[in-house]
Amino acid sequence: HRRPVGFGGRVLGEGEPKYLNSPESIIYHKGEILYGLHVAKQAIQEQEAVILVEGYFDLLMLHQHGVKQSVATSGTALTAQHIRILKRYTSNFITAFDGDAAGIQAALRSLPLFLEEGIWAKTVLLPKGEDPDSFLRKGNLADFQKRVAAALPLFDFFLDQLTKRHDARSLPGKVSIAEEGMSLLRRIPEGIRRTFYVKALAEKVGLQETVLYEMVKAPVREARRDEDA
């Protein structure tokens, strides 16, 4: 209804806390509030997609450049409730987080939430050290739009990050990738969606799907006994 429910601020320059919000109340819950949604929802429906960012300045710069199908979390991590609210308007989600280690981790932390909500999310990859705000300030709107059009499926991004940490050419590396991948996929209820993701993981590591399904069935305590040994 376009009525304020709370206030949020970001420090200018260095300092802590970086973000400061109104206290949680009956009407204000950070995990349920999306900054800019009241002005973005029409564009989200028209574009049939939403771009998710983390910072207030990221959101403001996107809107100033005409990328109005964008919203931001209010100085907090993405939650399942955020996703459920946005599902009213679109099923196409694109994250555009900072191009540094923290941004990569934020994108990866969001993946389980999307999987559990049945969303095939994508992510925009920005140059290291850039965020949507700084990137657009340098006159890179056309480049940003190209990156949005070529957004990488978040699950593929997750697999790419795994292959950077493990040698996918070696058997131990394949097993590590498969174990971490299946640990994530266990969170998806059995059905067509899980089958699709398992197939994608199997192709990535060059293992039979049946091997991966055996990993799902394996009791966790057996792995712990092996580690203790």
PDB file of C-alpha atoms in Angstrom, residues 6 15 20 25 37 63 67 86 89 100-101 108 112 114 128 135 137 151 169 171 181 187 198 203 211:
ATOM      1  CA  GLY A   6      10.615   0.933   8.643  1.00  0.00           C
ATOM      2  CA  GLY A  15      32.428   2.339   9.329  1.00  0.00           C
ATOM      3  CA  LEU A  20      21.426  -0.004   9.992  1.00  0.00           C
ATOM      4  CA  SER A  25       8.467  -5.139  14.797  1.00  0.00           C
ATOM      5  CA  LEU A  37       9.450  -3.632  -4.781  1.00  0.00           C
ATOM      6  CA  HIS A  63      16.619   2.193 -11.474  1.00  0.00           C
ATOM      7  CA  VAL A  67      16.684  -1.321 -15.127  1.00  0.00           C
ATOM      8  CA  LEU A  86       8.609 -12.313  -5.721  1.00  0.00           C
ATOM      9  CA  TYR A  89       5.185 -11.621 -10.037  1.00  0.00           C
ATOM     10  CA  ASP A 100      34.315 -10.557  -5.138  1.00  0.00           C
ATOM     11  CA  ALA A 101      34.602 -13.520  -2.772  1.00  0.00           C
ATOM     12  CA  LEU A 108      26.056 -19.700  -3.584  1.00  0.00           C
ATOM     13  CA  PRO A 112      19.557 -23.866  -1.803  1.00  0.00           C
ATOM     14  CA  PHE A 114      15.913 -21.223  -4.890  1.00  0.00           C
ATOM     15  CA  LYS A 128      36.197  -8.768  -9.695  1.00  0.00           C
ATOM     16  CA  PHE A 135      29.896  -0.925 -12.665  1.00  0.00           C
ATOM     17  CA  ARG A 137      28.742   4.484 -12.618  1.00  0.00           C
ATOM     18  CA  ALA A 151      23.154 -14.773 -17.110  1.00  0.00           C
ATOM     19  CA  ARG A 169      39.971 -34.829 -14.045  1.00  0.00           C
ATOM     20  CA  LEU A 171      38.754 -39.620  -9.409  1.00  0.00           C
ATOM     21  CA  GLY A 181      26.737 -31.510  -5.243  1.00  0.00           C
ATOM     22  CA  ARG A 187      17.386 -30.625  -0.165  1.00  0.00           C
ATOM     23  CA  VAL A 198      21.323 -35.063 -10.765  1.00  0.00           C
ATOM     24  CA  GLU A 203      27.444 -35.023 -16.805  1.00  0.00           C
ATOM     25  CA  VAL A 211      26.409 -43.705  -8.530  1.00  0.00           C
TER      26      VAL A 211
END
